[in-house]
Coordinates of C-alpha atoms in Angstrom, one line a residue:
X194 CA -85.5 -21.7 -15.5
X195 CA -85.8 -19.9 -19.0
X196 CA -82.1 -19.9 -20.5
X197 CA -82.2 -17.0 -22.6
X198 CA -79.3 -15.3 -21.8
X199 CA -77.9 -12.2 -22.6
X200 CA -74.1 -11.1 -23.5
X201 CA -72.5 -8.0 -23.6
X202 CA -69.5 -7.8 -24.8
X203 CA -66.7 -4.6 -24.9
X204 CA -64.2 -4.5 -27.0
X205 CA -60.8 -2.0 -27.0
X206 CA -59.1 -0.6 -30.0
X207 CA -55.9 1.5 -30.5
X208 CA -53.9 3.2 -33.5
X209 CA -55.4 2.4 -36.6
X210 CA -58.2 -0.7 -35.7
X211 CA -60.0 2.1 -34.1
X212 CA -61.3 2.7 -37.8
X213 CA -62.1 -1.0 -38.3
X214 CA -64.2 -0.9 -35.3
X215 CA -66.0 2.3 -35.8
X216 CA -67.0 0.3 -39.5
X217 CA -68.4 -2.8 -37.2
X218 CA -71.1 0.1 -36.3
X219 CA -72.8 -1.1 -40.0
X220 CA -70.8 -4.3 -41.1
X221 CA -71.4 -6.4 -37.7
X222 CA -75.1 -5.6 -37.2
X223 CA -75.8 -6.7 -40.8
X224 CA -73.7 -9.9 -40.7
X225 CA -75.5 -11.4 -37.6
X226 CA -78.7 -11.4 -39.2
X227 CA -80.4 -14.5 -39.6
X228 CA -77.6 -16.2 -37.3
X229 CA -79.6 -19.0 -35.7
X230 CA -80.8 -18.9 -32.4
X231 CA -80.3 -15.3 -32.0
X232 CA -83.0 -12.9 -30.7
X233 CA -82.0 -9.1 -31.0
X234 CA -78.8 -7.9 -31.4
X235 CA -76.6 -4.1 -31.5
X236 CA -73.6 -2.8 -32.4
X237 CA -73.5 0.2 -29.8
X238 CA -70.5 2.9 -30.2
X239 CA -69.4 4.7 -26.6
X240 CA -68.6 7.5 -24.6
X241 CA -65.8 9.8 -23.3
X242 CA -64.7 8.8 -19.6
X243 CA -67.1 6.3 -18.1
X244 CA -69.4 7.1 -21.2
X245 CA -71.4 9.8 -20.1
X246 CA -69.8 12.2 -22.7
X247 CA -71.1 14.5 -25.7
X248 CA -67.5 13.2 -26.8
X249 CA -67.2 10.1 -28.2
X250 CA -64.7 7.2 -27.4
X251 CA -63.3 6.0 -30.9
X252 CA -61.6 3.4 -28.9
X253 CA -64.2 1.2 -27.5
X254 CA -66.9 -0.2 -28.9
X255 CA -70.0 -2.9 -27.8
X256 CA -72.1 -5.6 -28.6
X257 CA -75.3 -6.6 -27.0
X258 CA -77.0 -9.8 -28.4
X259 CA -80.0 -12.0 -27.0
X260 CA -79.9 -15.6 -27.3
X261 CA -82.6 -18.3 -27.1
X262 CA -80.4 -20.2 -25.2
X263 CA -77.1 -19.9 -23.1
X264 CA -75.1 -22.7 -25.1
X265 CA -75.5 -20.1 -27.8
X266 CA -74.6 -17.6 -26.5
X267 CA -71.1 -19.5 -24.9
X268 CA -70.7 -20.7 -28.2
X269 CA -70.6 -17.4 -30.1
X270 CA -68.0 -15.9 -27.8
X271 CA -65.6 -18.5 -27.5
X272 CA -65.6 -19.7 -31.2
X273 CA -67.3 -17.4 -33.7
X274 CA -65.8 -16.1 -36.6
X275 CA -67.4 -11.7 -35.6
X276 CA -65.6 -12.9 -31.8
X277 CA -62.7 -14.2 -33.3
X278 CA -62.5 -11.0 -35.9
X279 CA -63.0 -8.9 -32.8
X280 CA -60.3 -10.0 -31.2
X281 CA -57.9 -10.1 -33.7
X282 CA -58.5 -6.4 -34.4
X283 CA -58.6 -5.2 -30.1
X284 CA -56.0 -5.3 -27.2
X285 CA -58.6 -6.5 -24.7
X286 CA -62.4 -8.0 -24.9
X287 CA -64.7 -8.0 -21.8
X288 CA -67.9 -10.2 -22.0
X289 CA -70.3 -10.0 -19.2
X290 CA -73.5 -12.9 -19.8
X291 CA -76.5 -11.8 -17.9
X292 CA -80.1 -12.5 -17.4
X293 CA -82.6 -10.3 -17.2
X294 CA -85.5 -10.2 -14.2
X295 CA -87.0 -6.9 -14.8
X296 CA -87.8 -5.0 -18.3
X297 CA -90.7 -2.2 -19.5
X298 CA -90.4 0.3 -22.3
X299 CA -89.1 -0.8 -25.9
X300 CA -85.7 -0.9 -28.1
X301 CA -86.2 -0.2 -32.0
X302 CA -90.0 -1.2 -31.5
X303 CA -88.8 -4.8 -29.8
X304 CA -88.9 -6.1 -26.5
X305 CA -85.8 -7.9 -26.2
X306 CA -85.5 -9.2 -22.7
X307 CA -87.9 -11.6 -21.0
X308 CA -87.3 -11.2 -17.5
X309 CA -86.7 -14.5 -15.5
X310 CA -87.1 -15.2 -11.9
X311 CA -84.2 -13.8 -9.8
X312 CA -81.9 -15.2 -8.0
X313 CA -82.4 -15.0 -4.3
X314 CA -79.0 -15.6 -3.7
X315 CA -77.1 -13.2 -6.4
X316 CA -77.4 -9.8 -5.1
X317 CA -75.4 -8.1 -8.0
X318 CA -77.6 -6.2 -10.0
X319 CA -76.7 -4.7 -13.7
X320 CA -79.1 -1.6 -15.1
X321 CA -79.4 -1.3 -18.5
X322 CA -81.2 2.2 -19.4
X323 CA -81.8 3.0 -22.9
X324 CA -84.0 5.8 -24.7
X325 CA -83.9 7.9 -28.6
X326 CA -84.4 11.4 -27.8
X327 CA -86.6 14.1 -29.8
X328 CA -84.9 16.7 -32.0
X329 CA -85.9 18.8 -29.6
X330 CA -84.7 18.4 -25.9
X331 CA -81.1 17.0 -27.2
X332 CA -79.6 20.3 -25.5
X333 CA -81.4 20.1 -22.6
X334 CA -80.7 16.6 -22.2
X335 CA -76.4 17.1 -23.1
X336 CA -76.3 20.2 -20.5
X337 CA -76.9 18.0 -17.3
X338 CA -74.7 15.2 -18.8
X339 CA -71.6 15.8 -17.4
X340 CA -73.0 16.8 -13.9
X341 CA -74.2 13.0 -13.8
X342 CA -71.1 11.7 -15.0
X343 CA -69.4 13.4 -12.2
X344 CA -71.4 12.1 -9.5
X345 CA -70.8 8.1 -10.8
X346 CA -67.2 8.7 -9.5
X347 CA -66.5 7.1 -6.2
X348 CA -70.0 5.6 -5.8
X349 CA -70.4 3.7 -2.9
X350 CA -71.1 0.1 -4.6
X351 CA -70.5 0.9 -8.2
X352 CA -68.3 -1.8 -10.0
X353 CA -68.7 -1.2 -13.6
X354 CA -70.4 1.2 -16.2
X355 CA -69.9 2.7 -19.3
X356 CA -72.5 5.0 -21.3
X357 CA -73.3 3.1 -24.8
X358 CA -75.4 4.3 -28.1
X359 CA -76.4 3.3 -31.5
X360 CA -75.9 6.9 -32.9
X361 CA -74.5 9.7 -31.1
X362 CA -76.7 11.6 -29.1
X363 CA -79.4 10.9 -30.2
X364 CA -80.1 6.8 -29.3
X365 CA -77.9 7.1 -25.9
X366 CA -78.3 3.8 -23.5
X367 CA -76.8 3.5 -20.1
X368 CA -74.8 0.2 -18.4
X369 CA -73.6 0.0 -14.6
X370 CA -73.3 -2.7 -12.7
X371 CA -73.3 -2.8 -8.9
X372 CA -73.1 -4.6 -6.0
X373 CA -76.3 -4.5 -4.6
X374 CA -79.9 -2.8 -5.5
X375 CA -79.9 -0.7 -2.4
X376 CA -76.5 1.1 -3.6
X377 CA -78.3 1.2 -7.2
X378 CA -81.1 2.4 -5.6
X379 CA -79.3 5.4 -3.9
X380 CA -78.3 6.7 -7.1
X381 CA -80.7 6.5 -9.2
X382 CA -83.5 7.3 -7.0
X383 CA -81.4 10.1 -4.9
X384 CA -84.3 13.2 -4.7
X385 CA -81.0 15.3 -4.4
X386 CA -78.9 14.0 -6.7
X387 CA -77.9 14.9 -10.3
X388 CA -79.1 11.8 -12.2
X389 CA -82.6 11.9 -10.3
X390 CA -82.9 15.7 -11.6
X391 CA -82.2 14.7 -15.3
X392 CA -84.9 11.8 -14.6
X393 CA -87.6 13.9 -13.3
X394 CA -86.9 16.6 -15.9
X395 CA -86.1 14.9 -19.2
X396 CA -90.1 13.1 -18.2
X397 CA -91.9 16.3 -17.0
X398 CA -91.0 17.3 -20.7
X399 CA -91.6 14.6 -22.2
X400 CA -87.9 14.6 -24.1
X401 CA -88.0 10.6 -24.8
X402 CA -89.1 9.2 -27.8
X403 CA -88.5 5.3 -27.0
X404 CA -87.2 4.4 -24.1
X405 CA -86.2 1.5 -22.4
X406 CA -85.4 0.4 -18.4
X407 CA -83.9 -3.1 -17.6
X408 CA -82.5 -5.0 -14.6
X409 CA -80.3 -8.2 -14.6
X410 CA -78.3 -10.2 -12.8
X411 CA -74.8 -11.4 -13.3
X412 CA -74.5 -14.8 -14.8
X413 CA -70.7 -15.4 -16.2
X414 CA -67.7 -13.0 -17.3
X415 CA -65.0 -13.4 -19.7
X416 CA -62.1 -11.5 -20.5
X417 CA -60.5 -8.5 -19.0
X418 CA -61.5 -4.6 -18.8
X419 CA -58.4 -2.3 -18.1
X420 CA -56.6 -5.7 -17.0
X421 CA -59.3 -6.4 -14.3
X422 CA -62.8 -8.7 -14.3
X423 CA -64.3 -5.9 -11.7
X424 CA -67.7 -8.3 -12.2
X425 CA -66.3 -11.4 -12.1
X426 CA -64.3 -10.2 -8.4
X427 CA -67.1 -9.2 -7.2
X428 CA -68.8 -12.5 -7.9
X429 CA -66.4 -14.7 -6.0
X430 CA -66.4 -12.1 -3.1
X431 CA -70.0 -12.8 -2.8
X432 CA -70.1 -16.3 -3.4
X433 CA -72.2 -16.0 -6.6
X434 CA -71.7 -19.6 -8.7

């Protein structure tokens, strides 16, 4: 199996870190360059409420990196210096390690994620969604927001998401996690539901400039999120090693 693995990590800020994390936006992106063993690598700022928000959330922040192997990636949460700066400066860290098994479309002109075989017997499935929008259709694209932020509440298999972005509004990625692809499925793919109608519409006018669509699966988590590991529970209810 290829290891490349991939690592999210979300970290929580209050009082006056918040600043010191918004600062991470530049500072952290340019001090993992060149770090060995590491593919691709953002510092992604997030939204209001579960993320879907034209406001931001000064209080959380993410990183997504891409390593060439998953002792790497292990190593850099549990014993970096950026981990170990982060957590000094936050009230709580969640890190979810992930592989991918589906991915098309491009991030900043890369790749990233070279999708493995799945996992017959891992049934979890994490969507990553991720495009830059033209000058153009950022209103039309921020009017149906909230409508599709309302209709993730209360989702029947829905264990974790949170809307993500390298600049606000403009580069906007999406991260849920969920129990299985048929619940995923239901969602995304609903021909009367909120978040199918922003699909359909945002491609009929063509209001991407770069966009990207990839599936993974579950590997490992770390930390807590609000107190809880919702993707590690859901893990051991399922049996998933």
């Amino acid at each position: 199996m290829n290891e490349s693995l991939t690592l999210i990590s979300f970290f929580r800020f209050s009082g006056m870190h918040r600043l010191w994390g918004m600062k991470q936006m530049i500072t952290t992106q340019n001090r993992l360059q060149g770090t060995e063993g590491l593919i691709f690598h953002k510092m992604l700022g997030t939204g209001g409420g579960l993320g879907y928000s034209f406001k931001p959330d000064f209080g959380t922040y993410a990183l997504l990196t891409v390593w060439d192997k998953y002792e790497r990636a292990a190593a850099f949460e549990a014993d970096s210096e950026v981990m170990q700066d982060f957590r000094d400066k936050t009230f709580e860290v969640y890190s979810i390690f992930m592989q991918p098994v589906q991915s098309r479309g491009f991030w900043s002109n890369e790749q990233p994620f070279i999708p493995v075989q799945p996992d017959p017997e891992n049934e979890l499935i994490i969507v990553l969604t991720r495009a830059t929008l033209k000058a153009g259709y950022y209103f039309d694209f921020w009017k149906r927001v909230s409508s599709v932020s309302r209709s993730h509440d209360g989702r029947p298999g829905l264990i974790f998401t949170k809307g993500v972005g390298e600049r606000p509004w403009i580069m906007q990625a999406t991260f849920s996690v969920w129990d299985s692809a048929d619940n995923m499925k239901s969602f995304a793919f609903d021909p009367d539901g909120r978040h199918y109608e922003a699909i359909q519409t945002t491609r009929a006018k063509q209001g991407f400039k770069e966009e990207l669509y990839a599936r993974f699966q579950p590997r490992q988590t770390r930390g807590s999120w609000f107190g809880n590991d919702p993707v590690g529970l859901a893990m051991q209810q399922k049996g998933i090693k």
